[in-house]
One Martini backbone bead per residue (centre of mass of N, CA, C, O) as a GRO file, in nm:
protein
  267
    1UNK     BB    1   0.096   0.037   0.023
    2UNK     BB    2   0.050   0.369  -0.040
    3UNK     BB    3   0.139   0.648   0.096
    4UNK     BB    4   0.067   0.968   0.132
    5UNK     BB    5   0.358   1.066   0.147
    6UNK     BB    6   0.454   0.939  -0.116
    7UNK     BB    7   0.264   1.083  -0.302
    8UNK     BB    8   0.359   1.369  -0.229
    9UNK     BB    9   0.650   1.334  -0.318
   10UNK     BB   10   0.589   1.273  -0.612
   11UNK     BB   11   0.437   1.534  -0.674
   12UNK     BB   12   0.668   1.727  -0.608
   13UNK     BB   13   0.871   1.619  -0.806
   14UNK     BB   14   0.703   1.673  -1.057
   15UNK     BB   15   0.671   1.975  -1.018
   16UNK     BB   16   0.976   2.036  -1.031
   17UNK     BB   17   1.017   1.935  -1.320
   18UNK     BB   18   0.822   2.125  -1.458
   19UNK     BB   19   0.956   2.386  -1.357
   20UNK     BB   20   1.227   2.339  -1.492
   21UNK     BB   21   1.115   2.340  -1.780
   22UNK     BB   22   0.993   2.629  -1.771
   23UNK     BB   23   1.271   2.790  -1.685
   24UNK     BB   24   1.511   2.627  -1.726
   25UNK     BB   25   1.850   2.555  -1.684
   26UNK     BB   26   1.955   2.836  -1.576
   27UNK     BB   27   1.815   2.789  -1.275
   28UNK     BB   28   1.918   2.522  -1.148
   29UNK     BB   29   2.185   2.598  -0.998
   30UNK     BB   30   2.037   2.762  -0.769
   31UNK     BB   31   1.905   2.497  -0.646
   32UNK     BB   32   2.174   2.313  -0.596
   33UNK     BB   33   2.397   2.506  -0.513
   34UNK     BB   34   2.724   2.553  -0.476
   35UNK     BB   35   2.784   2.243  -0.550
   36UNK     BB   36   2.774   2.261  -0.896
   37UNK     BB   37   2.692   2.219  -1.202
   38UNK     BB   38   2.738   2.374  -1.525
   39UNK     BB   39   2.449   2.413  -1.675
   40UNK     BB   40   2.524   2.724  -1.720
   41UNK     BB   41   2.785   2.754  -1.970
   42UNK     BB   42   2.934   2.501  -1.932
   43UNK     BB   43   3.146   2.241  -1.966
   44UNK     BB   44   3.233   1.958  -2.020
   45UNK     BB   45   3.517   1.766  -2.034
   46UNK     BB   46   3.456   1.754  -2.310
   47UNK     BB   47   3.559   1.832  -2.650
   48UNK     BB   48   3.309   2.048  -2.780
   49UNK     BB   49   3.559   2.252  -2.863
   50UNK     BB   50   3.790   2.234  -3.108
   51UNK     BB   51   3.912   2.526  -3.091
   52UNK     BB   52   4.030   2.461  -2.786
   53UNK     BB   53   4.220   2.247  -2.902
   54UNK     BB   54   4.580   2.148  -2.872
   55UNK     BB   55   4.542   1.853  -2.760
   56UNK     BB   56   4.472   1.505  -2.726
   57UNK     BB   57   4.549   1.554  -2.414
   58UNK     BB   58   4.547   1.520  -2.050
   59UNK     BB   59   4.741   1.491  -1.778
   60UNK     BB   60   4.675   1.284  -1.483
   61UNK     BB   61   4.805   1.309  -1.148
   62UNK     BB   62   4.798   1.097  -0.834
   63UNK     BB   63   5.034   0.915  -0.930
   64UNK     BB   64   5.346   0.723  -0.965
   65UNK     BB   65   5.481   0.475  -1.148
   66UNK     BB   66   5.730   0.326  -0.930
   67UNK     BB   67   6.021   0.163  -0.792
   68UNK     BB   68   6.102   0.409  -0.660
   69UNK     BB   69   6.160   0.574  -0.344
   70UNK     BB   70   5.922   0.809  -0.404
   71UNK     BB   71   5.818   1.146  -0.292
   72UNK     BB   72   5.554   1.407  -0.290
   73UNK     BB   73   5.526   1.724  -0.170
   74UNK     BB   74   5.233   1.930  -0.119
   75UNK     BB   75   5.123   2.289  -0.139
   76UNK     BB   76   4.836   2.477  -0.067
   77UNK     BB   77   4.704   2.831  -0.101
   78UNK     BB   78   4.938   2.998  -0.126
   79UNK     BB   79   5.085   3.242   0.018
   80UNK     BB   80   5.136   3.276   0.386
   81UNK     BB   81   5.220   3.404   0.690
   82UNK     BB   82   5.184   3.163   0.890
   83UNK     BB   83   5.301   2.886   0.717
   84UNK     BB   84   5.509   2.918   0.491
   85UNK     BB   85   5.771   2.977   0.657
   86UNK     BB   86   5.758   2.709   0.819
   87UNK     BB   87   5.772   2.519   0.580
   88UNK     BB   88   6.038   2.623   0.458
   89UNK     BB   89   6.208   2.566   0.711
   90UNK     BB   90   6.160   2.257   0.714
   91UNK     BB   91   6.277   2.205   0.432
   92UNK     BB   92   6.556   2.325   0.480
   93UNK     BB   93   6.646   2.155   0.724
   94UNK     BB   94   6.597   1.874   0.540
   95UNK     BB   95   6.643   1.902   0.237
   96UNK     BB   96   6.347   1.949   0.093
   97UNK     BB   97   6.151   1.914  -0.170
   98UNK     BB   98   5.871   2.087  -0.335
   99UNK     BB   99   5.518   2.169  -0.406
  100UNK     BB  100   5.356   2.478  -0.511
  101UNK     BB  101   5.012   2.570  -0.503
  102UNK     BB  102   4.913   2.874  -0.619
  103UNK     BB  103   4.752   3.164  -0.531
  104UNK     BB  104   4.746   3.457  -0.690
  105UNK     BB  105   4.647   3.649  -0.464
  106UNK     BB  106   4.853   3.555  -0.256
  107UNK     BB  107   5.108   3.632  -0.416
  108UNK     BB  108   5.050   3.932  -0.442
  109UNK     BB  109   5.057   3.974  -0.119
  110UNK     BB  110   5.324   3.742  -0.055
  111UNK     BB  111   5.597   3.733  -0.218
  112UNK     BB  112   5.821   3.786   0.007
  113UNK     BB  113   5.805   3.496   0.136
  114UNK     BB  114   5.935   3.342  -0.144
  115UNK     BB  115   6.145   3.512  -0.242
  116UNK     BB  116   6.442   3.319  -0.279
  117UNK     BB  117   6.303   3.011  -0.169
  118UNK     BB  118   6.250   2.820  -0.461
  119UNK     BB  119   6.485   2.670  -0.610
  120UNK     BB  120   6.400   2.355  -0.510
  121UNK     BB  121   6.117   2.421  -0.612
  122UNK     BB  122   5.790   2.389  -0.718
  123UNK     BB  123   5.535   2.536  -0.937
  124UNK     BB  124   5.177   2.600  -0.930
  125UNK     BB  125   4.838   2.615  -1.027
  126UNK     BB  126   4.540   2.746  -0.812
  127UNK     BB  127   4.438   2.999  -0.900
  128UNK     BB  128   4.336   3.309  -0.800
  129UNK     BB  129   4.069   3.243  -0.568
  130UNK     BB  130   3.987   2.951  -0.537
  131UNK     BB  131   3.845   2.851  -0.786
  132UNK     BB  132   3.572   2.677  -0.912
  133UNK     BB  133   3.614   2.553  -1.225
  134UNK     BB  134   3.343   2.375  -1.248
  135UNK     BB  135   3.166   2.670  -1.263
  136UNK     BB  136   3.315   2.738  -1.531
  137UNK     BB  137   3.387   2.856  -1.809
  138UNK     BB  138   3.641   2.889  -2.023
  139UNK     BB  139   3.695   3.190  -1.979
  140UNK     BB  140   3.702   3.180  -1.669
  141UNK     BB  141   3.933   2.978  -1.640
  142UNK     BB  142   4.147   3.134  -1.806
  143UNK     BB  143   4.151   3.386  -1.638
  144UNK     BB  144   4.242   3.265  -1.369
  145UNK     BB  145   4.498   3.113  -1.472
  146UNK     BB  146   4.637   3.347  -1.628
  147UNK     BB  147   4.670   3.539  -1.392
  148UNK     BB  148   4.848   3.347  -1.225
  149UNK     BB  149   5.074   3.300  -1.420
  150UNK     BB  150   5.156   3.596  -1.442
  151UNK     BB  151   5.231   3.624  -1.141
  152UNK     BB  152   5.449   3.415  -1.128
  153UNK     BB  153   5.632   3.543  -1.343
  154UNK     BB  154   5.657   3.825  -1.211
  155UNK     BB  155   5.758   3.733  -0.913
  156UNK     BB  156   5.949   3.455  -1.002
  157UNK     BB  157   6.031   3.363  -1.297
  158UNK     BB  158   5.829   3.120  -1.366
  159UNK     BB  159   5.724   2.852  -1.496
  160UNK     BB  160   5.406   2.691  -1.603
  161UNK     BB  161   5.287   2.320  -1.587
  162UNK     BB  162   5.088   2.313  -1.335
  163UNK     BB  163   4.765   2.179  -1.215
  164UNK     BB  164   4.548   2.251  -0.933
  165UNK     BB  165   4.236   2.208  -0.870
  166UNK     BB  166   4.013   2.313  -0.674
  167UNK     BB  167   3.907   2.033  -0.489
  168UNK     BB  168   3.968   1.844  -0.745
  169UNK     BB  169   3.804   1.967  -0.983
  170UNK     BB  170   3.711   1.849  -1.332
  171UNK     BB  171   3.502   2.018  -1.430
  172UNK     BB  172   3.385   2.174  -1.679
  173UNK     BB  173   3.677   2.356  -1.818
  174UNK     BB  174   3.940   2.239  -1.699
  175UNK     BB  175   4.060   2.061  -1.932
  176UNK     BB  176   4.055   2.274  -2.155
  177UNK     BB  177   4.238   2.477  -2.005
  178UNK     BB  178   4.482   2.287  -1.976
  179UNK     BB  179   4.521   2.250  -2.273
  180UNK     BB  180   4.559   2.545  -2.362
  181UNK     BB  181   4.809   2.580  -2.131
  182UNK     BB  182   4.986   2.309  -2.102
  183UNK     BB  183   4.885   2.121  -1.869
  184UNK     BB  184   4.925   1.942  -1.591
  185UNK     BB  185   4.741   1.738  -1.372
  186UNK     BB  186   4.732   1.754  -1.004
  187UNK     BB  187   4.684   1.548  -0.754
  188UNK     BB  188   4.626   1.270  -0.517
  189UNK     BB  189   4.699   0.992  -0.269
  190UNK     BB  190   4.762   1.181  -0.007
  191UNK     BB  191   4.628   1.313   0.297
  192UNK     BB  192   4.593   1.529   0.532
  193UNK     BB  193   4.441   1.460   0.874
  194UNK     BB  194   4.387   1.710   1.079
  195UNK     BB  195   4.124   1.651   1.234
  196UNK     BB  196   4.204   1.373   1.343
  197UNK     BB  197   4.500   1.514   1.453
  198UNK     BB  198   4.465   1.776   1.627
  199UNK     BB  199   4.617   1.638   1.910
  200UNK     BB  200   4.830   1.460   1.698
  201UNK     BB  201   5.098   1.518   1.515
  202UNK     BB  202   5.241   1.234   1.534
  203UNK     BB  203   5.007   1.079   1.409
  204UNK     BB  204   5.027   1.208   1.135
  205UNK     BB  205   5.313   1.126   1.078
  206UNK     BB  206   5.271   0.817   1.094
  207UNK     BB  207   5.064   0.798   0.872
  208UNK     BB  208   5.255   0.883   0.650
  209UNK     BB  209   5.494   0.691   0.686
  210UNK     BB  210   5.320   0.416   0.674
  211UNK     BB  211   5.149   0.480   0.380
  212UNK     BB  212   5.361   0.529   0.190
  213UNK     BB  213   5.439   0.508  -0.155
  214UNK     BB  214   5.565   0.469  -0.440
  215UNK     BB  215   5.454   0.776  -0.593
  216UNK     BB  216   5.351   0.961  -0.397
  217UNK     BB  217   5.103   1.222  -0.338
  218UNK     BB  218   5.103   1.491  -0.112
  219UNK     BB  219   4.860   1.663   0.081
  220UNK     BB  220   4.888   2.009   0.159
  221UNK     BB  221   4.912   2.319   0.362
  222UNK     BB  222   5.002   2.696   0.372
  223UNK     BB  223   4.693   2.754   0.449
  224UNK     BB  224   4.493   2.872   0.727
  225UNK     BB  225   4.432   2.737   1.007
  226UNK     BB  226   4.554   2.585   1.300
  227UNK     BB  227   4.557   2.289   1.184
  228UNK     BB  228   4.829   2.320   1.020
  229UNK     BB  229   5.013   2.248   1.265
  230UNK     BB  230   5.001   1.943   1.237
  231UNK     BB  231   5.182   1.946   0.991
  232UNK     BB  232   5.421   2.132   1.054
  233UNK     BB  233   5.518   1.976   1.319
  234UNK     BB  234   5.547   1.689   1.148
  235UNK     BB  235   5.761   1.711   0.920
  236UNK     BB  236   6.030   1.613   1.041
  237UNK     BB  237   5.923   1.325   1.100
  238UNK     BB  238   5.847   1.250   0.815
  239UNK     BB  239   6.122   1.278   0.684
  240UNK     BB  240   6.277   1.083   0.871
  241UNK     BB  241   6.093   0.831   0.834
  242UNK     BB  242   6.119   0.807   0.525
  243UNK     BB  243   6.424   0.774   0.517
  244UNK     BB  244   6.428   0.514   0.687
  245UNK     BB  245   6.257   0.369   0.447
  246UNK     BB  246   6.414   0.493   0.172
  247UNK     BB  247   6.320   0.769   0.100
  248UNK     BB  248   6.270   1.025  -0.154
  249UNK     BB  249   6.237   1.365  -0.196
  250UNK     BB  250   6.030   1.528  -0.447
  251UNK     BB  251   5.916   1.664  -0.709
  252UNK     BB  252   5.675   1.637  -0.935
  253UNK     BB  253   5.848   1.645  -1.191
  254UNK     BB  254   6.049   1.428  -1.087
  255UNK     BB  255   5.838   1.205  -1.051
  256UNK     BB  256   5.736   1.191  -1.342
  257UNK     BB  257   6.020   1.131  -1.471
  258UNK     BB  258   6.042   0.847  -1.299
  259UNK     BB  259   5.844   0.711  -1.446
  260UNK     BB  260   5.708   0.495  -1.629
  261UNK     BB  261   5.694   0.388  -1.922
  262UNK     BB  262   5.495   0.317  -2.157
  263UNK     BB  263   5.427  -0.035  -2.119
  264UNK     BB  264   5.587  -0.114  -1.818
  265UNK     BB  265   5.370  -0.231  -1.667
  266UNK     BB  266   5.279  -0.442  -1.430
  267UNK     BB  267   5.056  -0.763  -1.393
   0.00000   0.00000   0.00000
């Protein structure tokens, strides 16, 4: 027997569908909330605009298949006054290179924090204002990424070849924008779990040391609230523990270069 409540739910759902058809897709994103697909104006990841395509595909790296004991630390969202200097100090003390995915607006404000300190490190694009590229059309994504690339070149004199989309979102025009700008996309295979280890920085360190595998890409942040201290305070122990396991820390470009050539994967 169908309950009155179930009938009412079905009727409401049908009414919503009819209303959506009446107002058109342009209004739907506003109903779906902040984290929404770009129904109005954005592309799917498919290359449905061949005029925008410069390459036959875009490489997406979330780890690198390698038999060498290599691992790459990455830091997102900076540079920022609170944590970026502490992260750089920890990297310098341990002689560890890393990869920084920078937010253009943050670099514009805080370039002095990193200028002259990045010789051993790689730099990538993380959008202008931590924009969710999955909600932007191609022009919007290109504007955010292009402005950030220009800022990195202006402030640091560095080429830009890597993109980490904010939130790891690959929807919208993210892939087409990466294609147009000649970027590889870099995600991650292991993330800092700072909330879980809020009162136990050494627990976070042990989690990283024990779980990393050859070719891992580790996600961390050098901007944000006080929970970032869980990562920052644990970095020396992470570096020491990984070295004791035989690992060597490298930048993401170095890790990619060390990956197996196509067709050499073992089965």
